[in-house]
Coordinates of C-alpha atoms in Angstrom, one line a residue:
Chain T
X1 CA 83.2 74.6 44.1
X2 CA 80.8 72.5 46.2
X3 CA 83.2 69.8 47.4
X4 CA 85.7 72.4 48.5
X5 CA 83.1 74.3 50.5
X6 CA 81.7 71.1 52.0
X7 CA 85.2 69.9 53.1
X8 CA 86.1 73.3 54.4
X9 CA 83.0 73.6 56.5
X10 CA 82.6 70.1 57.8
X11 CA 86.2 68.7 58.1
X12 CA 86.6 69.8 61.7
X13 CA 83.3 68.4 62.9
X14 CA 83.7 65.2 61.0
X15 CA 87.2 64.6 62.2
X16 CA 86.0 65.3 65.8
X17 CA 83.2 62.8 65.3
X18 CA 85.6 60.1 64.1
X19 CA 87.8 60.7 67.1
X20 CA 84.9 60.8 69.5
X21 CA 83.2 57.6 68.2
X22 CA 86.5 55.8 68.3
X23 CA 87.1 57.0 71.9
X24 CA 83.6 56.1 73.1
X25 CA 83.8 52.7 71.4
X26 CA 87.2 52.0 72.9
X27 CA 85.7 53.0 76.3
X28 CA 82.7 50.8 75.9
X29 CA 84.7 47.7 74.8
X30 CA 87.3 48.2 77.5
X31 CA 90.1 48.9 75.1
X32 CA 91.0 52.4 76.0
X33 CA 93.9 51.0 78.1
X34 CA 95.6 50.2 74.8
X35 CA 96.3 53.9 74.3
X36 CA 96.0 55.8 77.5
X37 CA 96.5 55.5 81.3
X38 CA 93.4 54.4 83.2
X39 CA 93.5 57.6 85.3
X40 CA 92.4 59.5 82.2
X41 CA 89.4 57.2 81.4
X42 CA 86.7 59.2 83.2
X43 CA 87.9 62.6 81.9
X44 CA 88.3 61.3 78.4
X45 CA 84.8 59.8 78.2
X46 CA 83.1 62.8 79.8
X47 CA 84.8 65.2 77.4
X48 CA 84.0 62.9 74.5
X49 CA 80.3 62.9 75.4
X50 CA 80.3 66.7 75.8
X51 CA 82.1 67.2 72.5
X52 CA 79.8 64.7 70.7
X53 CA 76.8 66.8 71.8
X54 CA 78.4 70.0 70.6
X55 CA 79.4 68.3 67.3
X56 CA 75.8 67.3 66.7
X57 CA 74.6 70.7 67.6
X58 CA 77.1 72.1 65.2
X59 CA 75.2 70.3 62.4
X60 CA 71.9 71.9 63.5
X61 CA 73.3 75.4 63.9
X62 CA 75.4 75.4 60.8
X63 CA 77.6 78.6 60.6
X64 CA 76.1 81.5 58.8
X65 CA 78.4 84.4 58.9
X66 CA 81.2 82.0 58.2
X67 CA 79.8 81.2 54.7
X68 CA 80.8 84.5 53.2
X69 CA 84.4 83.8 54.2
X70 CA 84.3 80.4 52.7
X71 CA 83.4 82.0 49.3
X72 CA 86.3 84.4 49.7
X73 CA 88.7 81.6 50.4
X74 CA 87.4 79.6 47.4
X75 CA 88.3 82.5 45.2
X76 CA 91.7 82.9 46.8
X77 CA 92.5 79.3 46.4
X78 CA 91.6 79.0 42.7
X79 CA 95.3 79.2 41.9
X80 CA 97.3 76.4 40.3
X81 CA 97.8 74.6 43.5
X82 CA 94.3 75.4 44.9
X83 CA 93.2 71.7 44.5
X84 CA 95.9 70.5 46.9
X85 CA 94.1 71.8 50.0
X86 CA 90.7 70.0 49.6
X87 CA 92.5 66.8 48.4
X88 CA 94.7 66.9 51.5
X89 CA 91.7 67.4 53.7
X90 CA 89.9 64.5 52.2
X91 CA 93.0 62.3 52.6
X92 CA 93.2 63.3 56.3
X93 CA 89.6 62.3 56.8
X94 CA 90.2 58.9 55.0
X95 CA 93.3 58.3 57.1
X96 CA 91.5 59.1 60.3
X97 CA 88.6 56.7 59.4
X98 CA 91.1 53.9 58.5
X99 CA 93.2 54.5 61.7
X100 CA 90.5 55.0 64.2
X101 CA 87.5 53.2 62.8
X102 CA 88.8 50.3 60.7
X103 CA 92.2 49.2 62.0
X104 CA 91.8 46.8 64.9
X105 CA 93.1 48.4 68.1
X106 CA 96.6 47.0 69.0
X107 CA 99.4 47.3 71.5
X108 CA 103.0 48.4 70.8
X109 CA 105.3 45.7 69.5
X110 CA 108.9 44.7 69.5
X111 CA 109.6 47.3 66.8
X112 CA 109.1 49.9 69.6
X113 CA 111.1 47.9 72.1
X114 CA 114.0 48.2 69.7
X115 CA 113.5 51.9 69.5
X116 CA 113.4 52.3 73.3
X117 CA 116.0 50.8 75.5
X118 CA 114.6 47.7 77.2
X119 CA 115.1 48.0 80.9
X120 CA 117.2 51.1 80.2
X121 CA 114.6 53.2 81.8
X122 CA 115.4 54.5 85.2
X123 CA 111.9 55.9 85.5
X124 CA 109.9 52.8 84.8
X125 CA 111.9 50.7 87.2
X126 CA 113.1 52.7 90.1
X127 CA 110.1 55.0 90.6
X128 CA 108.1 52.1 91.9
X129 CA 110.5 49.8 93.5
X130 CA 108.5 46.8 94.9
X131 CA 108.1 46.4 98.6
X132 CA 109.4 43.0 99.5
X133 CA 106.7 40.8 101.0
X134 CA 107.3 40.0 104.6
X135 CA 106.1 36.4 104.4
X136 CA 108.1 35.6 101.3
X137 CA 105.1 35.3 99.0
X138 CA 106.2 36.6 95.7
X139 CA 103.2 35.3 93.7
X140 CA 101.8 38.8 93.2
X141 CA 105.1 40.1 91.7
X142 CA 104.8 41.3 88.1
X143 CA 107.2 41.6 85.3
X144 CA 107.9 45.1 86.5
X145 CA 108.7 44.1 90.1
X146 CA 111.1 41.3 89.0
X147 CA 112.7 43.5 86.4
X148 CA 113.2 46.2 89.1
X149 CA 114.8 43.7 91.5
X150 CA 117.1 42.4 88.8
X151 CA 118.1 45.9 87.8
X152 CA 118.7 46.9 91.4
X153 CA 121.5 44.3 91.5
X154 CA 120.1 41.9 94.1
X155 CA 122.6 39.1 94.0
X156 CA 122.2 35.4 93.0
X157 CA 121.7 34.4 96.7
X158 CA 118.6 36.6 96.8
X159 CA 117.1 34.9 93.7
X160 CA 118.2 31.4 94.6
X161 CA 114.9 30.4 96.4
X162 CA 112.5 32.6 94.5
X163 CA 109.9 31.5 91.9
X164 CA 108.4 34.0 89.5
X165 CA 105.1 33.8 87.6
X166 CA 105.1 36.4 84.9
X167 CA 103.0 37.2 81.9
X168 CA 104.3 39.3 79.0
X169 CA 105.1 39.3 75.3
X170 CA 108.2 37.8 73.9
X171 CA 110.9 40.1 72.6
X172 CA 114.4 38.9 71.7
X173 CA 117.6 39.8 73.5
X174 CA 119.7 41.8 71.0
X175 CA 123.0 40.3 72.2
X176 CA 122.2 36.7 73.1
X177 CA 120.2 34.5 70.8
X178 CA 119.5 32.0 73.6
X179 CA 117.7 34.6 75.6
X180 CA 114.4 36.3 75.2
X181 CA 112.6 38.7 77.5
X182 CA 109.1 38.4 78.9
X183 CA 108.3 42.1 78.4
X184 CA 105.6 44.6 79.2
X185 CA 105.4 48.4 78.5
X186 CA 105.2 50.7 81.4
X187 CA 102.8 53.6 80.5
X188 CA 102.8 56.9 82.4
X189 CA 100.3 58.8 80.4
X190 CA 99.7 57.2 77.0
X191 CA 101.4 54.7 74.6
X192 CA 103.7 57.5 73.4
X193 CA 105.7 57.4 76.7
X194 CA 105.7 53.6 77.0
X195 CA 108.9 52.2 78.3
X196 CA 109.7 48.5 77.8
X197 CA 110.7 46.4 80.7
X198 CA 111.4 42.7 80.8
X199 CA 112.7 39.6 82.6
X200 CA 115.3 37.6 80.8
X201 CA 114.5 34.0 80.0
X202 CA 117.1 31.5 78.9
X203 CA 115.6 29.1 76.4
X204 CA 117.9 28.0 73.5
X205 CA 116.0 27.5 70.3
X206 CA 113.0 29.6 71.5
X207 CA 112.7 31.1 68.0
X208 CA 111.5 27.8 66.6
X209 CA 108.7 27.4 69.1
X210 CA 107.5 30.9 69.9
X211 CA 106.8 34.0 67.8
X212 CA 108.2 37.4 68.8
X213 CA 105.4 39.5 70.3
X214 CA 103.3 36.5 71.2
X215 CA 102.1 36.5 74.8
X216 CA 103.2 33.8 77.3
X217 CA 103.0 33.0 81.0
X218 CA 106.1 31.6 82.6
X219 CA 106.5 30.0 86.1
X220 CA 110.1 29.4 86.8
X221 CA 112.9 29.8 89.3
X222 CA 115.9 32.0 88.7
X223 CA 119.3 30.6 87.7
X224 CA 122.7 32.0 86.8
X225 CA 123.0 32.5 83.0
X226 CA 124.9 29.5 81.6
X227 CA 126.5 32.0 79.1
X228 CA 128.9 34.0 81.2
X229 CA 129.5 36.6 78.5
X230 CA 125.8 37.5 78.3
X231 CA 124.6 40.9 79.6
X232 CA 122.0 39.2 81.8
X233 CA 123.7 37.4 84.7
X234 CA 120.5 36.0 86.2
X235 CA 117.7 34.5 84.1
X236 CA 114.6 32.5 84.3
X237 CA 115.1 28.9 83.0
X238 CA 111.7 27.4 82.6
X239 CA 111.0 23.8 81.6
X240 CA 107.8 24.8 79.8
X241 CA 106.3 28.0 78.7
X242 CA 102.5 28.5 78.4
X243 CA 101.2 30.5 75.5
X244 CA 98.4 32.9 76.5
X245 CA 96.3 35.6 75.1
X246 CA 97.0 39.3 75.5
X247 CA 95.5 40.6 78.8
X248 CA 92.8 43.3 78.8
X249 CA 95.3 45.7 80.2
X250 CA 98.5 44.9 78.3
X251 CA 100.5 47.8 79.8
X252 CA 101.6 48.1 83.4
X253 CA 101.4 51.4 85.3
Chain C
X1 CA 76.8 64.8 53.7
X2 CA 75.7 66.9 50.8
X3 CA 72.7 68.5 52.4
X4 CA 74.4 70.9 54.8
X5 CA 76.2 72.7 52.0
X6 CA 72.9 73.8 50.3
X7 CA 73.2 77.4 51.1
X8 CA 69.7 78.8 51.0
X9 CA 70.8 82.1 52.4
X10 CA 71.5 83.2 48.9
X11 CA 67.8 83.3 48.3
X12 CA 66.8 86.1 50.6
X13 CA 63.2 86.3 49.1
X14 CA 62.5 82.9 50.4
X15 CA 64.0 83.5 53.8
X16 CA 62.2 86.7 54.3
X17 CA 58.8 85.0 54.0
X18 CA 59.3 83.0 57.1
X19 CA 62.9 83.0 58.2
X20 CA 62.3 81.3 61.6
X21 CA 60.5 78.4 60.1
X22 CA 63.0 78.0 57.3
X23 CA 65.8 77.9 59.7
X24 CA 64.1 75.4 62.0
X25 CA 63.4 73.0 59.2
X26 CA 66.9 73.4 57.8
X27 CA 68.3 72.7 61.3
X28 CA 66.3 69.5 61.6
X29 CA 67.5 68.3 58.3
X30 CA 71.1 69.0 59.2
X31 CA 70.7 67.4 62.6
X32 CA 69.4 64.2 60.9
X33 CA 72.4 64.3 58.5
X34 CA 74.7 64.6 61.5
X35 CA 73.0 61.7 63.3
X36 CA 73.2 59.7 60.1
X37 CA 77.0 60.3 59.9
X38 CA 77.4 59.3 63.5
X39 CA 75.4 56.1 62.9
X40 CA 77.5 55.3 59.8
X41 CA 80.8 55.8 61.6
X42 CA 79.6 53.7 64.5
X43 CA 78.5 50.9 62.2
X44 CA 81.9 51.0 60.5
X45 CA 83.7 50.8 63.8
X46 CA 81.5 47.9 65.1
X47 CA 81.8 45.9 61.9
X48 CA 85.5 46.5 61.3
X49 CA 87.6 43.4 61.3
X50 CA 89.0 42.2 64.6
X51 CA 92.7 41.6 65.0
X52 CA 93.5 38.3 63.4
X53 CA 96.4 36.5 61.8
X54 CA 95.2 37.4 58.4
X55 CA 95.0 41.1 59.3
X56 CA 98.4 41.8 60.7
X57 CA 100.4 44.8 59.6
X58 CA 104.2 44.8 59.8
X59 CA 105.3 45.7 63.3
X60 CA 106.6 49.2 62.5
X61 CA 103.4 50.1 60.6
X62 CA 101.3 48.8 63.5
X63 CA 103.3 50.8 66.0
X64 CA 103.1 53.9 63.8
X65 CA 99.3 53.5 64.0
X66 CA 99.2 52.8 67.7
X67 CA 101.5 55.7 68.6
X68 CA 99.6 58.2 66.3
X69 CA 96.2 57.0 67.6
X70 CA 97.5 57.2 71.2
X71 CA 98.5 60.9 70.6
X72 CA 95.0 61.6 69.2
X73 CA 93.1 59.8 71.9
X74 CA 95.2 61.4 74.7
X75 CA 95.0 64.9 73.2
X76 CA 91.4 65.0 72.1
X77 CA 89.8 65.6 75.5
X78 CA 92.4 68.3 76.3
X79 CA 91.8 70.0 72.9
X80 CA 88.0 69.9 73.5
X81 CA 88.5 71.2 77.0
X82 CA 90.6 74.0 75.6
X83 CA 87.8 74.8 73.0
X84 CA 85.1 74.7 75.7
X85 CA 87.2 77.1 77.9
X86 CA 87.8 79.3 74.8
X87 CA 84.1 79.4 74.1
X88 CA 83.4 80.2 77.8
X89 CA 85.9 83.1 77.6
X90 CA 84.7 84.4 74.3
X91 CA 80.9 84.0 74.6
X92 CA 80.0 83.6 78.3
X93 CA 82.5 85.8 80.1
X94 CA 81.2 89.4 80.3
X95 CA 83.3 91.8 78.2
X96 CA 86.3 93.1 80.0
X97 CA 86.0 91.0 83.1
X98 CA 89.3 89.3 82.4
X99 CA 91.2 92.0 80.7
X100 CA 90.1 94.7 83.2
X101 CA 91.6 92.8 86.1
X102 CA 94.9 92.4 84.5
X103 CA 97.6 95.0 85.4
X104 CA 97.9 98.0 83.0
X105 CA 101.6 97.8 82.6
X106 CA 102.4 95.5 79.7
X107 CA 105.3 93.9 81.5
X108 CA 103.2 93.1 84.6
X109 CA 100.3 92.0 82.4
X110 CA 102.5 89.4 80.7
X111 CA 104.0 88.3 84.0
X112 CA 100.4 87.7 85.3
X113 CA 99.3 86.0 82.1
X114 CA 102.3 83.6 82.3
X115 CA 101.0 82.5 85.7
X116 CA 97.5 81.9 84.3
X117 CA 98.5 78.4 83.6
X118 CA 98.5 77.8 87.3
X119 CA 94.7 78.2 87.3
X120 CA 94.1 76.4 84.0
X121 CA 96.0 73.2 84.1
X122 CA 95.4 72.4 80.4
X123 CA 98.3 70.9 78.6
X124 CA 99.8 72.6 75.6
X125 CA 97.4 71.3 73.0
X126 CA 94.4 72.7 74.9
X127 CA 96.1 76.0 75.4
X128 CA 96.1 76.8 71.6
X129 CA 92.3 77.2 71.3
X130 CA 92.3 79.0 74.7
X131 CA 95.0 81.4 73.5
X132 CA 93.0 82.0 70.3
X133 CA 89.9 82.8 72.4
X134 CA 91.9 85.2 74.6
X135 CA 93.2 87.1 71.5
X136 CA 89.6 87.4 70.1
X137 CA 88.7 88.7 73.5
X138 CA 91.2 91.5 73.3
X139 CA 94.6 90.1 74.4
X140 CA 97.5 91.4 72.3
X141 CA 99.4 88.9 70.1
X142 CA 102.5 89.2 72.3
X143 CA 100.5 88.6 75.4
X144 CA 98.9 85.5 73.9
X145 CA 102.3 84.2 73.1
X146 CA 103.5 84.7 76.6
X147 CA 100.5 82.8 77.9
X148 CA 100.8 80.0 75.3
X149 CA 104.5 79.3 76.1
X150 CA 104.4 79.8 79.9
X151 CA 101.2 78.0 80.7
X152 CA 102.2 74.4 79.9
X153 CA 105.3 74.7 82.1
X154 CA 104.0 76.9 84.9
X155 CA 101.1 74.5 85.5
X156 CA 100.7 72.6 88.7
X157 CA 100.5 69.2 87.1
X158 CA 103.7 69.8 85.1
X159 CA 105.5 71.1 88.2
X160 CA 104.4 68.1 90.4
X161 CA 105.4 65.5 87.8
X162 CA 108.7 67.1 87.2
X163 CA 109.3 67.2 91.0
X164 CA 108.3 63.5 91.2
X165 CA 110.7 62.6 88.4
X166 CA 113.8 64.7 89.3
X167 CA 113.2 66.1 92.8
X168 CA 115.2 69.1 93.9
X169 CA 118.7 67.7 93.7
X170 CA 120.1 68.6 90.4
X171 CA 118.4 71.9 89.7
X172 CA 116.4 70.5 86.8
X173 CA 113.0 71.5 88.3
X174 CA 114.1 75.0 89.2
X175 CA 115.8 75.5 85.8
X176 CA 112.7 74.3 84.0
X177 CA 110.2 76.5 85.9
X178 CA 112.3 79.7 85.9
X179 CA 113.7 79.1 82.4
X180 CA 110.2 78.6 81.0
X181 CA 108.9 81.6 82.8
X182 CA 111.8 83.8 81.6
X183 CA 111.7 82.6 77.9
X184 CA 107.9 83.1 77.7
X185 CA 108.2 86.6 79.0
X186 CA 111.2 87.4 76.8
X187 CA 109.3 86.2 73.7
X188 CA 106.3 88.3 74.8
X189 CA 108.5 91.4 75.3
X190 CA 110.2 91.0 71.9
X191 CA 106.9 90.6 70.0
X192 CA 105.3 93.4 72.0
X193 CA 107.7 95.7 70.1
X194 CA 106.4 94.5 66.7
X195 CA 105.0 97.5 64.9
X196 CA 102.1 95.6 63.2
X197 CA 101.3 92.7 65.4
X198 CA 98.2 91.7 63.3
X199 CA 100.7 90.7 60.6
X200 CA 101.9 87.8 62.8
X201 CA 98.5 86.2 62.5
X202 CA 97.1 84.2 59.6
X203 CA 94.5 85.9 57.4
X204 CA 91.9 83.4 58.4
X205 CA 92.4 83.9 62.1
X206 CA 92.3 87.7 61.7
X207 CA 89.0 87.2 59.9
X208 CA 87.8 85.1 62.9
X209 CA 88.6 88.1 65.2
X210 CA 86.7 90.5 62.9
X211 CA 83.8 88.1 62.6
X212 CA 83.6 87.8 66.4
X213 CA 83.5 91.6 66.7
X214 CA 80.5 91.8 64.3
X215 CA 78.8 88.9 65.9
X216 CA 78.9 90.3 69.4
X217 CA 75.4 90.4 70.7
X218 CA 73.9 89.6 67.3
X219 CA 73.0 85.9 67.8
X220 CA 72.0 83.8 70.8
X221 CA 74.8 82.7 73.1
X222 CA 74.1 79.0 72.7
X223 CA 74.1 79.3 68.9
X224 CA 77.3 81.3 68.9
X225 CA 78.9 78.8 71.2
X226 CA 78.0 76.0 68.8
X227 CA 79.2 77.9 65.8
X228 CA 82.5 78.6 67.6
X229 CA 82.9 74.9 68.3
X230 CA 82.5 74.2 64.6
X231 CA 85.0 77.0 63.8
X232 CA 87.6 75.9 66.3
X233 CA 87.4 72.2 65.5
X234 CA 87.8 73.1 61.8
X235 CA 91.1 74.8 62.7
X236 CA 92.3 72.3 65.4
X237 CA 91.3 68.9 64.2
X238 CA 93.3 68.6 60.9
X239 CA 96.3 70.0 62.8
X240 CA 96.0 67.5 65.6
X241 CA 95.5 64.5 63.3
X242 CA 98.4 65.5 61.0
X243 CA 100.6 66.4 64.0
X244 CA 99.9 63.1 65.6
X245 CA 100.6 61.2 62.4
X246 CA 104.0 63.0 62.1
X247 CA 104.9 62.3 65.7
X248 CA 104.1 58.6 65.3
X249 CA 106.0 58.4 62.0
X250 CA 109.1 60.1 63.3
X251 CA 109.2 57.9 66.4
X252 CA 109.1 54.8 64.3
X253 CA 111.5 56.0 61.7
X254 CA 114.2 57.9 63.5
X255 CA 116.6 55.6 65.4
X256 CA 117.1 56.5 69.0
X257 CA 120.6 55.0 69.0
X258 CA 121.8 58.0 67.0
X259 CA 120.4 60.3 69.7
X260 CA 121.8 58.3 72.6
X261 CA 125.3 58.4 71.2
X262 CA 125.1 62.1 71.2
X263 CA 124.0 62.2 74.9
X264 CA 127.3 62.5 76.8
X265 CA 128.6 65.6 75.1
X266 CA 127.7 68.9 76.8
X267 CA 126.7 70.6 73.5
X268 CA 125.3 67.6 71.6
X269 CA 123.2 66.4 74.5
X270 CA 121.4 69.7 74.5
X271 CA 120.8 69.7 70.8
X272 CA 119.9 66.0 70.6
X273 CA 117.3 66.2 73.3
X274 CA 115.8 69.4 71.9
X275 CA 115.5 67.5 68.6
X276 CA 113.9 64.6 70.5
X277 CA 111.5 66.9 72.2
X278 CA 110.5 68.3 68.9
X279 CA 109.8 64.9 67.3
X280 CA 108.2 63.0 70.2
X281 CA 105.7 65.8 70.8
X282 CA 104.8 64.5 74.2
X283 CA 102.4 66.3 76.6
X284 CA 104.1 68.6 79.1
X285 CA 102.2 67.0 82.0
X286 CA 104.2 63.8 81.7
X287 CA 107.3 64.6 79.6
X288 CA 109.4 64.5 82.8
X289 CA 108.7 60.8 83.3
X290 CA 109.5 60.1 79.6
X291 CA 112.8 61.9 79.7
X292 CA 113.8 60.4 83.0
X293 CA 114.5 57.2 81.0
X294 CA 117.3 59.1 79.3
X295 CA 118.6 60.5 82.6
X296 CA 121.5 58.1 82.8
X297 CA 122.6 58.7 79.2
X298 CA 122.2 62.5 78.9
X299 CA 123.6 65.4 80.8
X300 CA 121.2 67.5 83.0
X301 CA 121.4 70.5 80.7
X302 CA 120.1 68.4 77.8
X303 CA 117.2 67.3 80.0
X304 CA 116.4 70.9 81.0
X305 CA 116.5 71.9 77.3
X306 CA 114.1 69.0 76.5
X307 CA 111.7 70.0 79.3
X308 CA 111.7 73.7 78.4
X309 CA 111.7 73.5 74.6
X310 CA 109.2 70.6 74.2
X311 CA 106.2 72.2 75.8
X312 CA 106.7 75.3 73.7
X313 CA 107.7 74.0 70.3
X314 CA 107.2 70.5 68.8
X315 CA 105.7 69.0 65.6
X316 CA 102.2 68.8 67.0
X317 CA 102.3 72.3 68.5
X318 CA 103.6 73.8 65.3
X319 CA 100.7 72.2 63.4
X320 CA 98.2 73.5 66.0
X321 CA 99.8 77.0 66.2
X322 CA 99.8 77.3 62.4
X323 CA 96.0 77.7 62.7
X324 CA 96.8 81.1 64.3
X325 CA 100.2 82.4 63.4
X326 CA 101.8 82.8 60.0
X327 CA 104.6 80.3 58.9
X328 CA 107.1 83.1 59.1
X329 CA 106.2 84.0 62.7
X330 CA 106.4 80.3 63.7
X331 CA 109.8 80.0 62.2
X332 CA 111.0 83.0 64.1
X333 CA 109.4 81.8 67.3
X334 CA 110.9 78.3 66.9
X335 CA 114.4 79.8 66.4
X336 CA 114.1 82.2 69.2
X337 CA 112.8 79.6 71.7
X338 CA 115.3 77.0 70.5
X339 CA 118.1 79.5 71.0
X340 CA 117.0 80.4 74.5
X341 CA 116.5 76.7 75.5
X342 CA 119.9 75.8 74.1
X343 CA 121.6 78.6 76.1
X344 CA 119.7 77.5 79.2
X345 CA 120.8 73.9 78.7
X346 CA 124.4 74.8 78.0
X347 CA 124.5 77.0 81.1
X348 CA 123.2 74.1 83.2
X349 CA 125.7 71.7 81.7
X350 CA 128.8 73.9 82.1
X351 CA 127.6 75.2 85.4
X352 CA 127.6 71.7 87.0

């Protein structure tokens, strides 16, 4: 059967090409950071180019001895369920094309925050505790730095005179509807190991103004949470919140 | 895409007239087809819709896609590196160079092979094609298993990241390295006693070994390398894509809260984290950072079990290893490794 042999022989090379073109395109458009840590960029692109050359060469030097074995497998798989294999292979190729070549690249969302404990991560926050600036200039502090400080238990006195400017996406606090988090994902290797971290923001009725997962920049001082039963004792309490676009590197490292 | 399948080899009369010219023209046609496919895919990617309000998937579906794609993009270069190393070992390394230098005693050979990961810091997905290459080159099935299971753990990157994450304090690093070394060698020893080791391999992979024997010296090395690339991607790519899809799906679908509630029990923490290792299918080079986030919730034995079991067996690895080993062998291996990892984890939990 022609289709079966075609699929059997070319599935690997075609799937490789789909992955390689997606990788190189993400690299060229600066979107590789949506999926992997920047330290892997050079390695990933070099391997992609080498593999692309090999994949193209594979077309030119099509297998020869292999063909005989394809025939044998064709005969073997002519059983009642023999059609399942080529159908599955074609579906895999279609799924790969849709996922890697058609869907717009995107970051992780609140659905994953819910699956992974927000600020529950010891690794994301304590491995890189921020060095406190000697001149009291906290303008370079990121969501990660502030979240680390909040988690480390620095008291209200410490935060009393501090102003934070943080950019992140909005994700709701599970226990307090007046609070949302300005959140980012900390990525160690790739999006699979992303750990959500966030700074709590007290803003009653935020749901009416802002969408979950939309990106915002907030400049605000810290206050004690007006709701004493909330899990978050210290929160940002901004007068206004500036909607912004997703940064080129949405994750922090 | 239809052109490459036209198998003119079945017309020997035609080929015998001028085989070199026939092959060259066929190669050009196939190369053009290949370039056309690349161009088509590139155009699809460039013209595909940008993210917009009208093209927003539900969050869970979007994250499923992002997580799966991330596994593919992160693993691809390592898989290709593994394939390239495998080609280097099979085609370019002179016969016997590697195997001759290994100790004769089977036990020592496996001990040395389990340390080979120190020299080849490829994470586990890249080790599968490399292990296949080593079997083709003459390694026994049991020896390849020892290498496959030990290398991702006894690998400098893995050891350094585990040390960064956990340090020396709680014995997690030592338990991981020694435990992984011991389990890999135990598995190798058990399977070295198998009376018919070839039966552990899939029919297709056995054929690959036979084909490689026949091919030796018959074709040019460059051509053989390229053919081997085609052969290995054919085995690895569907496994990688399907494995990545499963890893993404399970991460979105299975609630972590269920796992976390199990974390404080000495027995359940071990079993729950082994299950987590199986489903998240994370690379051994960085899994220590990932599991550190569960450090406060889970007992250390659970973390050791996660760090030892995950690099050896997970959904992605099973899919990749299925290219080489039979389903029955993989089931036995999974149970054996799981049992060892569980015993190790329980020993750490109750020893503390």
